[in-house]
Coordinates of C-alpha atoms and ligand atoms in Angstrom, one line a residue:
M1 CA 0.0 0.0 0.0
S2 CA 1.5 3.4 -1.0
T3 CA 1.9 6.1 1.5
I4 CA -0.5 8.3 -0.5
S5 CA -3.2 5.6 0.0
D6 CA -2.4 5.5 3.7
A7 CA -2.7 9.3 4.0
A8 CA -5.9 9.4 2.0
R9 CA -7.5 6.7 4.2
M10 CA -6.4 8.5 7.4
I11 CA -7.9 11.8 6.1
V12 CA -11.3 10.2 5.2
E13 CA -11.5 8.2 8.5
Q14 CA -10.9 11.3 10.6
A15 CA -13.2 13.5 8.4
E16 CA -15.9 10.9 8.8
R17 CA -15.5 11.3 12.6
G18 CA -16.1 15.0 12.0
L19 CA -12.6 16.0 12.9
P20 CA -11.0 18.9 11.0
I21 CA -8.3 18.1 8.4
V22 CA -5.8 20.9 8.8
A23 CA -3.0 21.9 6.5
F24 CA 0.1 23.6 7.9
T25 CA 2.1 25.1 5.0
G26 CA 5.4 26.8 4.4
A27 CA 7.4 28.4 1.6
G28 CA 7.9 25.0 -0.2
I29 CA 4.2 24.9 -1.3
S30 CA 4.7 28.1 -3.3
Q31 CA 8.0 27.1 -4.8
E32 CA 6.3 25.6 -7.8
S33 CA 4.4 29.0 -8.3
G34 CA 7.8 30.7 -8.7
V35 CA 8.0 32.2 -5.2
P36 CA 11.4 31.1 -3.9
T37 CA 11.9 29.5 -0.5
F38 CA 14.3 30.9 2.1
R39 CA 16.8 28.2 1.7
G40 CA 16.5 27.3 -2.0
G41 CA 19.0 28.5 -4.5
G42 CA 18.4 31.4 -6.9
G43 CA 16.0 33.3 -4.8
I44 CA 15.8 36.9 -3.7
W45 CA 17.3 35.9 -0.3
E46 CA 20.6 35.5 -2.1
R47 CA 20.7 39.2 -2.8
Y48 CA 19.4 40.5 0.6
A49 CA 20.5 39.7 4.1
P50 CA 17.3 38.9 6.2
E51 CA 18.6 40.8 9.2
E52 CA 18.9 44.0 7.1
V53 CA 15.5 43.8 5.4
A54 CA 13.3 41.6 7.5
T55 CA 13.8 42.9 11.0
A56 CA 12.5 46.0 12.7
E57 CA 16.0 47.3 13.3
G58 CA 17.0 46.8 9.6
F59 CA 13.8 48.5 8.5
F60 CA 14.2 51.6 10.7
R61 CA 18.0 51.8 9.8
D62 CA 17.2 51.9 6.0
P63 CA 13.4 51.8 5.2
A64 CA 13.9 52.3 1.5
R65 CA 16.2 49.2 1.3
S66 CA 13.8 47.1 3.3
W67 CA 10.9 48.3 1.1
R68 CA 12.8 47.5 -2.2
F69 CA 13.1 43.9 -0.9
H70 CA 9.4 43.7 0.1
E71 CA 8.3 45.2 -3.2
E72 CA 10.4 42.7 -5.1
L73 CA 8.8 39.9 -3.0
R74 CA 5.3 41.4 -3.6
R75 CA 5.8 41.5 -7.4
T76 CA 7.0 37.9 -7.3
C77 CA 4.0 36.8 -5.3
L78 CA 1.6 38.8 -7.6
A79 CA 3.2 37.1 -10.7
G80 CA 2.9 33.7 -9.1
K81 CA -0.4 31.8 -9.6
P82 CA -1.7 29.2 -7.3
N83 CA -0.1 25.8 -8.3
M84 CA -1.7 22.3 -8.2
A85 CA -0.8 22.0 -4.5
H86 CA -2.8 25.1 -3.5
I87 CA -5.6 24.0 -5.7
A88 CA -5.7 20.5 -4.3
L89 CA -6.1 21.8 -0.8
A90 CA -9.0 24.0 -1.9
W91 CA -10.5 21.0 -3.8
M92 CA -10.2 18.8 -0.6
E93 CA -12.0 21.5 1.4
N94 CA -14.9 21.3 -1.0
A95 CA -14.9 17.5 -1.3
L96 CA -15.0 17.1 2.5
R97 CA -17.3 20.0 3.2
S98 CA -20.3 17.8 4.2
L99 CA -18.1 16.0 6.8
T100 CA -15.8 18.5 8.3
N101 CA -13.7 21.7 7.9
C102 CA -10.3 21.9 6.2
P103 CA -8.6 25.0 7.6
V104 CA -5.2 26.1 6.3
I105 CA -2.5 27.5 8.7
T106 CA 0.2 29.1 6.6
Q107 CA 3.6 30.7 7.3
N108 CA 3.4 32.2 3.8
I109 CA 2.7 35.8 3.1
D110 CA 1.9 35.4 -0.6
G111 CA -1.9 35.0 -0.5
L112 CA -1.8 32.0 -2.8
H113 CA -4.1 29.8 -0.7
Q114 CA -6.8 32.4 -0.8
A115 CA -6.3 32.8 -4.6
A116 CA -6.7 29.1 -5.0
G117 CA -10.1 29.2 -3.2
S118 CA -9.3 28.0 0.4
S119 CA -11.9 29.8 2.5
D120 CA -10.3 29.4 6.0
V121 CA -6.7 30.6 6.0
T122 CA -4.8 31.6 9.1
E123 CA -1.8 33.7 8.2
L124 CA 0.8 33.3 10.9
H125 CA 3.3 35.8 9.3
G126 CA 0.9 38.3 7.8
S127 CA 0.6 39.2 4.2
C128 CA 2.8 41.1 1.6
H129 CA -0.5 42.4 0.1
R130 CA -1.2 44.6 3.1
V131 CA 0.5 47.6 4.8
R132 CA 0.1 49.3 8.1
C133 CA 1.4 52.5 9.7
V134 CA 4.2 52.2 12.2
E135 CA 2.5 54.9 14.4
C136 CA -1.3 55.2 13.9
N137 CA -4.0 52.5 13.4
F138 CA -4.1 52.9 9.6
A139 CA -4.0 49.7 7.6
D140 CA -4.7 49.1 3.9
E141 CA -5.0 46.0 1.7
D142 CA -5.8 47.9 -1.5
L143 CA -2.3 48.5 -2.6
P144 CA -1.2 50.2 -5.9
A145 CA 0.7 48.1 -8.4
E146 CA 3.7 50.2 -7.5
F147 CA 4.2 52.9 -4.9
P148 CA 5.2 56.2 -6.4
E149 CA 8.1 56.4 -3.9
L150 CA 9.8 54.2 -1.4
P151 CA 9.3 54.2 1.5
P152 CA 5.6 54.9 1.3
R153 CA 4.1 57.2 4.0
C154 CA 0.9 57.2 5.9
E155 CA -1.4 60.3 5.8
C156 CA -0.3 60.9 9.4
G157 CA 3.3 61.5 8.0
E158 CA 4.8 58.4 9.5
L159 CA 6.3 55.4 7.6
L160 CA 4.1 52.6 6.3
R161 CA 5.4 49.1 6.7
P162 CA 4.5 45.8 5.1
D163 CA 2.0 43.9 7.3
V164 CA 4.3 41.0 7.7
V165 CA 6.0 39.5 10.8
W166 CA 9.7 40.1 10.8
F167 CA 12.3 38.1 12.7
G168 CA 12.2 38.9 16.4
E169 CA 8.6 40.1 16.2
Q170 CA 5.4 38.8 17.9
L171 CA 2.9 37.0 15.6
P172 CA -0.3 38.9 14.8
H173 CA -2.7 39.2 17.6
G174 CA -5.0 36.1 17.7
S175 CA -3.5 34.2 14.8
F176 CA -1.1 32.1 16.8
D177 CA -3.8 31.2 19.4
R178 CA -6.2 30.3 16.6
A179 CA -3.6 28.1 14.9
R180 CA -2.9 26.3 18.2
L181 CA -6.6 25.6 18.7
L182 CA -7.0 24.3 15.2
A183 CA -3.9 22.1 15.6
E184 CA -5.1 20.7 18.9
S185 CA -8.6 19.9 17.6
A186 CA -7.6 18.4 14.3
G187 CA -8.0 14.8 13.2
V188 CA -5.1 15.0 10.7
M189 CA -2.5 17.7 10.0
M190 CA -0.8 17.8 6.7
V191 CA 2.6 19.5 7.1
V192 CA 3.5 20.7 3.6
G193 CA 6.7 22.5 2.3
T194 CA 8.1 23.7 5.6
S195 CA 11.5 23.1 7.2
A196 CA 9.7 23.6 10.5
T197 CA 12.6 25.6 11.9
V198 CA 11.0 29.1 12.2
Q199 CA 9.7 29.6 15.7
P200 CA 7.1 29.9 17.2
A201 CA 5.3 28.7 14.0
A202 CA 7.2 25.4 14.2
S203 CA 5.6 24.6 17.5
I204 CA 2.2 24.3 15.8
P205 CA 2.7 20.7 14.4
I206 CA 4.3 19.8 17.8
A207 CA 1.1 21.0 19.6
A208 CA -0.9 18.8 17.2
L209 CA 1.3 15.8 18.0
Q210 CA 0.9 16.4 21.7
H211 CA -2.9 16.0 21.2
D212 CA -2.5 12.7 19.3
V213 CA -3.3 14.3 15.9
S214 CA -2.0 12.1 13.0
L215 CA 0.6 14.0 10.9
I216 CA 1.3 13.6 7.2
E217 CA 4.5 15.3 5.9
I218 CA 4.9 16.3 2.2
N219 CA 8.4 17.5 1.5
P220 CA 11.0 16.2 -0.9
V221 CA 13.6 16.2 1.9
C222 CA 13.8 15.2 5.5
T223 CA 13.1 17.8 8.2
T224 CA 13.5 18.0 11.9
L225 CA 9.8 16.8 12.2
S226 CA 10.2 13.8 9.9
E227 CA 10.9 11.2 12.6
L228 CA 7.7 12.2 14.4
I229 CA 5.5 11.9 11.4
D230 CA 2.9 9.1 10.8
V231 CA 2.9 9.2 7.0
T232 CA 5.8 10.7 5.0
I233 CA 5.4 11.6 1.3
R234 CA 8.8 12.4 -0.1
D235 CA 7.7 14.4 -3.1
V236 CA 7.1 17.9 -4.2
A237 CA 3.7 19.3 -3.1
G238 CA 2.5 20.0 -6.7
A239 CA 2.7 16.3 -7.5
A240 CA 1.8 14.8 -4.1
L241 CA -1.2 16.9 -3.1
P242 CA -3.3 16.4 -6.3
E243 CA -2.7 12.7 -6.1
L244 CA -3.7 12.7 -2.4
A245 CA -6.8 14.7 -3.2
E246 CA -7.8 12.3 -6.0
R247 CA -7.4 9.3 -3.7
V248 CA -9.5 11.1 -1.1
G249 CA -12.2 11.7 -3.7
Q250 CA -12.1 8.1 -4.8
L251 CA -12.6 6.9 -1.2
L252 CA -15.5 9.4 -0.7
N253 CA -17.2 8.7 -4.0
G254 CA -16.1 5.4 -5.3
A255 CA -14.1 5.4 -8.6
G256 CA -16.3 8.2 -10.0
D257 CA -15.9 12.0 -10.2
S258 CA -12.8 12.6 -8.2
E259 CA -10.3 14.3 -10.4
C260 CA -8.6 17.3 -9.0
K261 CA -7.9 19.5 -12.0
R262 CA -6.8 23.1 -12.6
E263 CA -9.9 25.2 -13.5
Ligands
NAD301 P1 11.9 27.2 4.4 O1 12.5 28.0 3.3 O2 12.6 27.1 5.7 O3 11.7 25.7 4.0 C1 11.1 25.3 2.8 C2 10.8 23.8 2.8 O4 10.1 23.5 1.7 C3 12.1 23.0 2.8 O5 12.0 22.0 3.8 C4 12.1 22.3 1.4 O6 12.6 21.0 1.4 C5 10.6 22.3 1.1 N1 10.3 22.4 -0.3 C6 10.9 23.0 -1.3 N2 10.3 22.9 -2.5 C7 9.2 22.1 -2.2 C8 8.1 21.7 -3.0 N3 8.0 21.9 -4.3 N4 7.1 20.9 -2.4 C9 7.2 20.7 -1.0 N5 8.2 21.1 -0.3 C10 9.2 21.8 -0.8 O7 10.4 27.7 4.6 P2 9.5 27.8 5.9 O8 9.6 26.6 6.7 O9 8.2 28.2 5.4 O10 10.2 29.0 6.7 C11 10.7 30.2 6.1 C12 10.0 31.5 6.5 O11 10.0 32.4 5.4 C13 8.5 31.3 6.8 O12 8.2 32.3 7.7 C14 7.9 31.5 5.4 O13 6.6 31.8 5.5 C15 8.7 32.7 4.9 N6 8.7 32.7 3.4 C16 7.5 32.8 2.8 C17 7.5 32.7 1.4 C18 6.1 32.8 0.8 O14 5.2 33.5 1.3 N7 5.9 32.1 -0.3 C19 8.6 32.6 0.7 C20 9.9 32.5 1.3 C21 9.9 32.6 2.7

């Protein structure tokens, strides 16, 4: 029996008990959309030092440099379309709708789960498609294709910053607590495309484990979580998740209408 069949059976069994099927995703799920991972070669991280552009200290030292990095990242995210992995998760949510919920907890800031149609997405690290003022309560998610000048400023005169979580910062109010609750109440957690090294996000699958939630890992390489995982699928997400969704569909519907295809 292949691991994909094991994973599909596990998902359907838990969904039939009414337990949520949660996905916990990282940069790897968007790699096939052209959004580079931190640790992969050829990405924008090779040209910017994270401590200079993705920390509060780096931002306030040189806001224009930090903004140039974030604008490049935003353009990359806007150019990237949801890939078959994002689409398969949204498809599974629909297929399992009458049985249970399929929330997504993501470390990504690219908005690709929402673009694929997932309706319940908790963004642990914010979104590159939103800004907020460093001083007042102003926040905006209707951003121009390009800011006329960098750094952009709020009407109050202070700096605007991307609404993302930088290294050393607290996670957005409520999102970490919600993610923990989702993890602890899940039937299955699919851990997709994350090295599980960035804290406190990496504690979310551990919280699931501590509540006896079954874990499925989808990643082409071993991670620090791998030895704790129930079912490991050593493949890229864009290949593994559509196949998994299709098997789930077959278990739910018999051999019939279960193909997970790009719209
Ligand atoms: P990471 O870069 O630490 O790890 C990426 C993981 O994805 C690796 O384990 C790698 O083996 C795996 N991977 C690579 N290609 C894959 C594929 N096609 N299918 C499945 N897995 C694949 O990423 P992280 O764990 O998410 O942590 C890095 C931090 O940087 C997070 O906060 C993350 O959100 C952020 N980040 C986000 C984006 C984005 O929004 N798309 C991009 C880069 C970094």
